[in-house]
Coordinates of C-alpha atoms and ligand atoms in Angstrom, one line a residue:
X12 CA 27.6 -75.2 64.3
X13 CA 27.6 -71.8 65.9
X14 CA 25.4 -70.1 63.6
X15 CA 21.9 -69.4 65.3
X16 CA 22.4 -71.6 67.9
X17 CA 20.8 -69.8 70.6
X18 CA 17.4 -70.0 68.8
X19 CA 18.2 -73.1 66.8
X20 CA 15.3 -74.7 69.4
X21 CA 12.4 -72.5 67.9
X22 CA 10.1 -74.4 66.0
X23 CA 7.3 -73.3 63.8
X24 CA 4.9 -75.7 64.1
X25 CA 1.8 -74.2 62.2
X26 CA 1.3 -71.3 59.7
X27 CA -2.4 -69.9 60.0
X28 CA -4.7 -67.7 57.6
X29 CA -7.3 -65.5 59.1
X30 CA -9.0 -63.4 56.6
X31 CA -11.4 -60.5 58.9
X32 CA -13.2 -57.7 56.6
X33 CA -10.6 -55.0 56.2
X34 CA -7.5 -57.4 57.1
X35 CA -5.9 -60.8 56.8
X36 CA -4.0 -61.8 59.4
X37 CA -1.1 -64.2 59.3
X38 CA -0.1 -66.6 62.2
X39 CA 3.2 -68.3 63.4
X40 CA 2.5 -70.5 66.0
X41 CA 5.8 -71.2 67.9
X42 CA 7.5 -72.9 70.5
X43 CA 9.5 -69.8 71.6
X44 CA 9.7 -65.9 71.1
X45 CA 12.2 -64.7 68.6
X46 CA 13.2 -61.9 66.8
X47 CA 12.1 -60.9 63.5
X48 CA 12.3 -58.1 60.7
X49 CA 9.7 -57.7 58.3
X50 CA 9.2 -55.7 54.4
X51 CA 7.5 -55.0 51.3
X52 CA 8.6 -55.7 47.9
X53 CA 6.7 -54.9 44.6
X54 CA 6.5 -56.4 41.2
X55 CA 5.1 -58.5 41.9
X56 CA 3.4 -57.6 45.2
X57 CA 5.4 -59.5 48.2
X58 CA 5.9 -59.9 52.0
X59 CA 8.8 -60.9 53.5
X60 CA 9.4 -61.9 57.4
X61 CA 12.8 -62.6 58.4
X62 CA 13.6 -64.8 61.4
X63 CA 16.4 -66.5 62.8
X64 CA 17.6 -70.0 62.7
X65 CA 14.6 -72.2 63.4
X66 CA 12.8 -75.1 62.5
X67 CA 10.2 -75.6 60.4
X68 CA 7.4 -78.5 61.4
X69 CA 4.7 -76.5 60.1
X70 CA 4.0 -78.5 56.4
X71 CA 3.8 -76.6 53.3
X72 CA 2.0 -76.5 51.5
X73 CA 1.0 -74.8 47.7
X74 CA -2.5 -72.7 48.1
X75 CA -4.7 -73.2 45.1
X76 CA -6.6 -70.0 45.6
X77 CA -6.0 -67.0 47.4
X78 CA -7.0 -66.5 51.1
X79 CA -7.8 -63.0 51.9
X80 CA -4.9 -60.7 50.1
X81 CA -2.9 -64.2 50.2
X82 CA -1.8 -66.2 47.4
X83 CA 0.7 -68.3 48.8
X84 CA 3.7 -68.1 50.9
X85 CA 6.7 -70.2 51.3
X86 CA 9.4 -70.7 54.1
X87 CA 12.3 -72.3 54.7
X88 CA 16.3 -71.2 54.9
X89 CA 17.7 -68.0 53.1
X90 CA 20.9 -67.8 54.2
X91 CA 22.9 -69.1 57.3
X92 CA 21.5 -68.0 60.1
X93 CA 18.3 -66.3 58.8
X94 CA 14.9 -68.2 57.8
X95 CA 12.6 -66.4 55.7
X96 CA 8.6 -66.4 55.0
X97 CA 8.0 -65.0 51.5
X98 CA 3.9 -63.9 51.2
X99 CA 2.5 -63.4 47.8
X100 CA -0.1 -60.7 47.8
X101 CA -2.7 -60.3 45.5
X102 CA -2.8 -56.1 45.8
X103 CA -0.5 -53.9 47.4
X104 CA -1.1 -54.2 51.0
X105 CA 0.7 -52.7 54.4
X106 CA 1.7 -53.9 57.8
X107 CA -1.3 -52.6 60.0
X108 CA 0.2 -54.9 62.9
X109 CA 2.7 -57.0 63.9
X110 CA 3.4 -58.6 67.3
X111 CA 4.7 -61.5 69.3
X112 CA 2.4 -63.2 72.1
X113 CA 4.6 -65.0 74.5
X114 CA 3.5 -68.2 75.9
X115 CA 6.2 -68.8 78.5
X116 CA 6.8 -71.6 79.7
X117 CA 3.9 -73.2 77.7
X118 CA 5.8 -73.2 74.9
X119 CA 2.3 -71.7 72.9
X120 CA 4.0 -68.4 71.2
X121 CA 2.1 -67.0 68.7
X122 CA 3.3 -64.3 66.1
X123 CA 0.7 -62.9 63.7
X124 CA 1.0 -59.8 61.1
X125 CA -1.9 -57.7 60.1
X126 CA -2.0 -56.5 56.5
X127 CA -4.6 -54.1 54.9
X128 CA -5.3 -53.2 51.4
X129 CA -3.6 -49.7 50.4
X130 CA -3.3 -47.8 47.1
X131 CA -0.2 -48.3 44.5
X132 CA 0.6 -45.1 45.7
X133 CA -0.3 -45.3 49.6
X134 CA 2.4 -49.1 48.8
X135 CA 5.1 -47.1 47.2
X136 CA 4.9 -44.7 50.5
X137 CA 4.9 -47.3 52.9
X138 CA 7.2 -50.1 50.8
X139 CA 10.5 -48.7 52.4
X140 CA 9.7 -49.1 55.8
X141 CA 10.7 -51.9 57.8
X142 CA 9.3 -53.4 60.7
X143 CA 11.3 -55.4 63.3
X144 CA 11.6 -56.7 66.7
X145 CA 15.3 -57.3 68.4
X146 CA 16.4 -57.9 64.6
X147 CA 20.2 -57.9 64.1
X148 CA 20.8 -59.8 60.5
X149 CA 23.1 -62.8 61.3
X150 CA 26.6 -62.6 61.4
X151 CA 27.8 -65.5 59.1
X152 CA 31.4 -66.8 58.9
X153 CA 32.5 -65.5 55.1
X154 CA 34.2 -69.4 54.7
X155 CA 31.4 -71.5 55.5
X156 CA 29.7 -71.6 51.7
X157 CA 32.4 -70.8 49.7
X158 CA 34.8 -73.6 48.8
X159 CA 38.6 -73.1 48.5
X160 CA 39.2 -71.9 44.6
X161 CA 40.5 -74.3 42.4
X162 CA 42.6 -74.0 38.9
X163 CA 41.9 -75.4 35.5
X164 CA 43.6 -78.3 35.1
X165 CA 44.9 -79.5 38.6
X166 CA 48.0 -80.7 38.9
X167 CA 46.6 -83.7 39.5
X168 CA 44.9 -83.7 36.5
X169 CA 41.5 -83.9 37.8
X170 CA 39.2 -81.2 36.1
X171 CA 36.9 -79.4 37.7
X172 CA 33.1 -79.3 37.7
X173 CA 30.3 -77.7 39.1
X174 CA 27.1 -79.8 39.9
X175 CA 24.0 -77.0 40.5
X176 CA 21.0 -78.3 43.0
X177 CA 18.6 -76.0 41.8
X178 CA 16.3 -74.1 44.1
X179 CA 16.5 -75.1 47.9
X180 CA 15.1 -73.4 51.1
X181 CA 12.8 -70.4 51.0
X182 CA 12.8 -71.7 47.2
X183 CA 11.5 -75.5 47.1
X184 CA 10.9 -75.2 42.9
X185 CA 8.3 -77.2 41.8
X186 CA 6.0 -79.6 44.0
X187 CA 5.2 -82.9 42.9
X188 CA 1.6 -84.2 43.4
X189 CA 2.3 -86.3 46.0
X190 CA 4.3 -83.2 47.5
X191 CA 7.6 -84.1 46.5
X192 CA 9.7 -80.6 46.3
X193 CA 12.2 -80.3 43.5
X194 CA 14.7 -78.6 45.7
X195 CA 15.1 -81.8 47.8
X196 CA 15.3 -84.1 44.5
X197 CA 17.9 -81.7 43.0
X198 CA 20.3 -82.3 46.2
X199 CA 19.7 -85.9 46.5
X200 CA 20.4 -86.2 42.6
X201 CA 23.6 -83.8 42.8
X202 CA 25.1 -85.8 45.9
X203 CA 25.2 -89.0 43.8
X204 CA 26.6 -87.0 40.9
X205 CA 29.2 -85.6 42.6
X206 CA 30.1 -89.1 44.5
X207 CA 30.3 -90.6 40.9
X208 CA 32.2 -88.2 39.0
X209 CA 34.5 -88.4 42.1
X210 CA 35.0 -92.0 42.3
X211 CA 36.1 -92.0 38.6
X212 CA 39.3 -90.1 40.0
X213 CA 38.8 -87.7 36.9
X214 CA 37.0 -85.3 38.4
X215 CA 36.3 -82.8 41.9
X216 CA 33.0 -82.2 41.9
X217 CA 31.9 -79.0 43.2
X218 CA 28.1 -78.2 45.0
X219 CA 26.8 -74.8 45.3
X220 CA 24.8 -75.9 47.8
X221 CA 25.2 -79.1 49.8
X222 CA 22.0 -78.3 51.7
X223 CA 18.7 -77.4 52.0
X224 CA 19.0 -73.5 51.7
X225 CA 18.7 -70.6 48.8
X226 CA 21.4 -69.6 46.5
X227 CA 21.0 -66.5 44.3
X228 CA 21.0 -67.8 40.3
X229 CA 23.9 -65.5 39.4
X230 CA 26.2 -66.8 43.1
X231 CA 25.8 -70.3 41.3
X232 CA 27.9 -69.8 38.5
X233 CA 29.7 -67.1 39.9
X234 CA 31.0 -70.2 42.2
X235 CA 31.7 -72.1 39.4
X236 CA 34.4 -69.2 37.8
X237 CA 36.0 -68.7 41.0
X238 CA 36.5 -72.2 41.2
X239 CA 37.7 -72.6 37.8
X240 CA 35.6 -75.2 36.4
X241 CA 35.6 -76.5 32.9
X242 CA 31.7 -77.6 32.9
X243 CA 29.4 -76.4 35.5
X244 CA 25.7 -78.8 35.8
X245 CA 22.3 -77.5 37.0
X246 CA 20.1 -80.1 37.9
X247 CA 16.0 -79.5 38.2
X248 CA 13.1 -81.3 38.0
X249 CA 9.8 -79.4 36.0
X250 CA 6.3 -79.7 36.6
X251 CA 3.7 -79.3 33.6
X252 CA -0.8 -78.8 33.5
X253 CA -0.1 -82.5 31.6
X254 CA 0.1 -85.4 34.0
X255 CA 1.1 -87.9 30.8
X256 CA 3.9 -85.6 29.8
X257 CA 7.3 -87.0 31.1
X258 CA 11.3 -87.5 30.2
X259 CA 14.3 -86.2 30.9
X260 CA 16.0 -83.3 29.0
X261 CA 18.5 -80.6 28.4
X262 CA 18.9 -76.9 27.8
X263 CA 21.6 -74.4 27.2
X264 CA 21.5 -70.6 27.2
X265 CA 20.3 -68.8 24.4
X266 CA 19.0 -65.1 23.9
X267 CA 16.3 -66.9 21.5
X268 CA 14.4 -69.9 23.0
X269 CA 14.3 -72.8 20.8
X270 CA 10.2 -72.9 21.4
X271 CA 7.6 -71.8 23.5
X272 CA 7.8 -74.3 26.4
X273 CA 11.6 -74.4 26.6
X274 CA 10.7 -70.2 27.1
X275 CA 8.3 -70.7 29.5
X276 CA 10.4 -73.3 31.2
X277 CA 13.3 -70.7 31.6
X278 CA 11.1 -68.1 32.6
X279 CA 9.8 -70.3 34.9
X280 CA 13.7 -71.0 37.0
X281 CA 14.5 -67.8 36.2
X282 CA 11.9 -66.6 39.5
X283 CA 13.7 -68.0 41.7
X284 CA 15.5 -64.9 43.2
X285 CA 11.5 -63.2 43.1
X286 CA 9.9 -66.9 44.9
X287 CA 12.9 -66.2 47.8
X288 CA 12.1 -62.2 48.5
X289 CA 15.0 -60.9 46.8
X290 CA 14.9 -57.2 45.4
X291 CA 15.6 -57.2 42.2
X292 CA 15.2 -53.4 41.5
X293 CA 18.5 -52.6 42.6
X294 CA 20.4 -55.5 40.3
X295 CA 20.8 -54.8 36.8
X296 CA 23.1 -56.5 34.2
X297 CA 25.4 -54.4 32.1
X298 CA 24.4 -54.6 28.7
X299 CA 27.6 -56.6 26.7
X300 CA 28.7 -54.7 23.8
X301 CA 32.7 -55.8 24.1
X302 CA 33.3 -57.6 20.8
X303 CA 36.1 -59.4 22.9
X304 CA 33.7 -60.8 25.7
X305 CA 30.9 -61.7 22.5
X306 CA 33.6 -64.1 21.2
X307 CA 34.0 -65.3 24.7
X308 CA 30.2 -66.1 25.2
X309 CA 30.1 -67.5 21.8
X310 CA 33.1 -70.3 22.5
X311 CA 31.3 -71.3 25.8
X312 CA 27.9 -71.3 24.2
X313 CA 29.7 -74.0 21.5
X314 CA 31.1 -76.2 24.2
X315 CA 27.9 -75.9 26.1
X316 CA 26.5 -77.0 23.0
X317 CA 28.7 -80.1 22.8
X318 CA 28.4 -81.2 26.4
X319 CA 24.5 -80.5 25.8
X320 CA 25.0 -83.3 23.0
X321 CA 26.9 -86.0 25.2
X322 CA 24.3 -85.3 28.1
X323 CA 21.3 -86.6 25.3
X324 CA 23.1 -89.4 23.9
X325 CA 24.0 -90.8 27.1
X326 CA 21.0 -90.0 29.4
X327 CA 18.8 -91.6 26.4
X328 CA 20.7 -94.8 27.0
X329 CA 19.9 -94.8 30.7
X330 CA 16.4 -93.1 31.3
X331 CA 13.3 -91.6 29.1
X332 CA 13.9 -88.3 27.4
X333 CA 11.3 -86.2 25.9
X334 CA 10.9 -85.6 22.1
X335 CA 13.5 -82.5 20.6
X336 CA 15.5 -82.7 23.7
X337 CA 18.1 -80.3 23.4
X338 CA 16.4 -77.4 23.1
X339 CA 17.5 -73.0 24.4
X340 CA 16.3 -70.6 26.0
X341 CA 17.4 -67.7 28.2
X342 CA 18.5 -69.2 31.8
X343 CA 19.5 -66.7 34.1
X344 CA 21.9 -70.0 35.7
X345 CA 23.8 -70.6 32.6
X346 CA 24.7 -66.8 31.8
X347 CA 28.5 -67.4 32.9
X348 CA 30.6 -66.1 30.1
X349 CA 33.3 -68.9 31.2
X350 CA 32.0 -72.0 31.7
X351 CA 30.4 -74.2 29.6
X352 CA 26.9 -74.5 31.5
X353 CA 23.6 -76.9 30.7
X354 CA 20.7 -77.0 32.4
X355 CA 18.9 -81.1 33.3
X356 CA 15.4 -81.8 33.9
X357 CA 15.8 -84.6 35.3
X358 CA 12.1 -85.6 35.0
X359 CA 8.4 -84.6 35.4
X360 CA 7.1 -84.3 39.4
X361 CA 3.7 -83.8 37.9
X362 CA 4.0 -87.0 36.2
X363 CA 3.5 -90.3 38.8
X364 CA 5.6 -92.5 37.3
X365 CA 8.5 -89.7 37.0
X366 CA 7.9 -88.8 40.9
X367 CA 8.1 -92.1 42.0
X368 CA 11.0 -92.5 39.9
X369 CA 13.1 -89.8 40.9
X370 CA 12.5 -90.5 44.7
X371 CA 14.4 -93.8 44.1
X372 CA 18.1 -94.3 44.5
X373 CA 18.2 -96.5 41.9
X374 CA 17.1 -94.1 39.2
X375 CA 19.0 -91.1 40.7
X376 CA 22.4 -93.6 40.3
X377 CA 21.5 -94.6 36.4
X378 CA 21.3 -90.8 35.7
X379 CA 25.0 -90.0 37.6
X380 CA 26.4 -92.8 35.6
X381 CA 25.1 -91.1 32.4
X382 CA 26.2 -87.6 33.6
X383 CA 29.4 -89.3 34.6
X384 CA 29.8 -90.9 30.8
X385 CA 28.5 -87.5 29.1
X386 CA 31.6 -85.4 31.0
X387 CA 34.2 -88.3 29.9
X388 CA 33.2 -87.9 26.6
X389 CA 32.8 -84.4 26.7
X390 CA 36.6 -84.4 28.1
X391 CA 38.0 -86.7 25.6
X392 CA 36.5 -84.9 22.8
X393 CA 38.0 -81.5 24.2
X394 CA 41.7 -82.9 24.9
X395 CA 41.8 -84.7 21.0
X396 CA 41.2 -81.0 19.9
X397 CA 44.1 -79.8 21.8
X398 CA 46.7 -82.2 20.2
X399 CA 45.4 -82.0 17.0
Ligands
LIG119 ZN1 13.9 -75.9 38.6

């Protein structure tokens, strides 16, 4: 692949925290120099550090407690061609210092960024500016994500549908306790679905991501209308404070959650765009008051409904589900006003037995078969409708 290839040898290969009295300094250790670009975002307080194509053998890992004006920070791809490091600050903060030590031919580079407590009001001075070295954002071919568009109904006859990996690079989603990221399970788990619904000859299974990068939650199903797919499948894996608690389940939008935890689940996926260091001041979604597009939503919400209906009955054959299953809330990944959209957990990584589980092939196939047997039924049901 072309993209990044000139610094596709750069490796990260250890992420350092010094805290000092007025500043805490954060440390890249490298193999080369590269360039970078770096900015503030607020609400909540965030760092970001864009770099090119590299790779990452520095381990990550979740902090339990803040280190100096750190909280935690994450890495890992954003877009083609362009890695990012998200820091979560406790306070506003600014970029005292930033530099790159070359060490030649030793292959020891060091970057390191120095950031210093400010006032809310000294941040919202400083918050536009943007710090860089040699940065010139990536130039990405426009074809290499996006997937030819399909239409409803294929001549073929095969329908298609969208299968949703949630999270992936800068955004690994929740970490099991034996460190097992939910981005990586997702992909494995949509891979087999998508190999399954495939072999039925029923079906062309679309990914909106194949690989281990970050997707915005609104491209996802955006994807899934251009491509015109009847039923479009986000697959996660949640984390709880309860070790015992674990199961499968299902969700579909709603403006009212069906109860507290399916809330705070949905608020919960809905940072993703805030874990990868996206702006989100400058998005806003119109506020739907077309009586034409509310019976629109409705429809879909009803066949979301239904497919949400097949999933249970036939992932309760396969695997554990928890109790009340089905349940709502308001999931920023399901908001497409077209397609019928649910959202799986497809287990507990906080729970052992669940992690070890859903690391296993095995497990990952019993749940495709189910997902495969849900979208049949889901399909018959819809076609009896039409000729009656
Ligand atoms: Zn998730």
């Amino acid at each position: 692949m072309a993209v990044g290839e000139a610094t596709a040898a750069t490796e990260v290969t250890k992420v350092r925290i010094g805290v000092h009295p007025q500043k805490t300094r954060l440390v890249l250790e490298t193999t080369k120099a590269f360039p970078y670009q770096i900015f503030l975002l607020g609400n909540p307080y965030r760092v970001v550090i864009d770099l090119p194509d590299v790779s990452w053998r520095a381990p990550l890992r979740q902090m339990k407690e803040p280190v100096g004006y750190v909280a935690n920070y994450r890495f890992g791809l954003f877009k083609p061609g362009n890695n990012r490091v998200v820091v979560d600050v406790t306070r506003p903060v600014r970029v005292a210092r930033h530099a790159i030590l070359d060490g030649g031919s030793e292959g020891n580079t060091r970057f390191f960024l120095d950031l210093e407590p400010v006032t809310q009001q000294a941040f919202n001075q400083v918050r536009a500016k943007v710090h860089s070295r040699q940065w010139a954002a990536p130039k990405v071919p426009k074809s290499l994500d996006i997937e030819p568009p399909a239409r409803t109904r294929r001549s073929d006859g095969r329908r298609v549908v969208v299968i949703d990996p949630g999270h992936g690079g800068v955004d690994p989603g929740a970490i099991g306790i034996s460190g097992t990221f939910e981005s990586h399970v997702a992909l494995k788990a949509a891979h087999i679905v998508k190999r399954t619904l495939e072999s039925s000859g029923r079906y062309i299974a679309i990914l909106t991501r194949s690989r281990d990068i970050y997707i915005p939650l609104r491209d996802r199903f955006r994807k899934a209308e251009k491509a015109g797919a009847e039923l479009f499948i986000s697959l996660h894996a949640d984390s709880i404070n309860n070790p015992k608690i674990r199961g499968a389940s299902v969700y579909t939008l709603s403006e009212k959650a069906s109860d507290k935890e399916a809330e705070a689940l949905a608020a919960k996926e809905n940072r993703s765009d805030i874990i990868a260091g996206v702006d989100l001041t400058q998005q806003s979604d119109p506020v739907v008051v077309d009586i034409l597009i509310s019976m629109r939503q409705r429809r879909t919400k009803d066949e979301s409904a239904h497919f949400a209906r097949f999933m249970v009955d036939n992932l309760g054959k396969s695997v554990r589900l928890l109790r009340n299953t089905h349940r709502f809330a308001g999931f920023a990944v399901l908001k497409s006003l077209d397609v019928p959209s649910v959202l799986v957990e497809l287990g507990y990584l906080s729970n052992r037995t669940d992690e070890k589980l859903l690391k296993t092939k095995k497990y990952r196939t019993k749940i495709s078969k189910a997902i495969l047997r849900a979208t049949d039924a889901y399909f018959e049901r819809k076609e009896r409708l039409s000729k009656s």
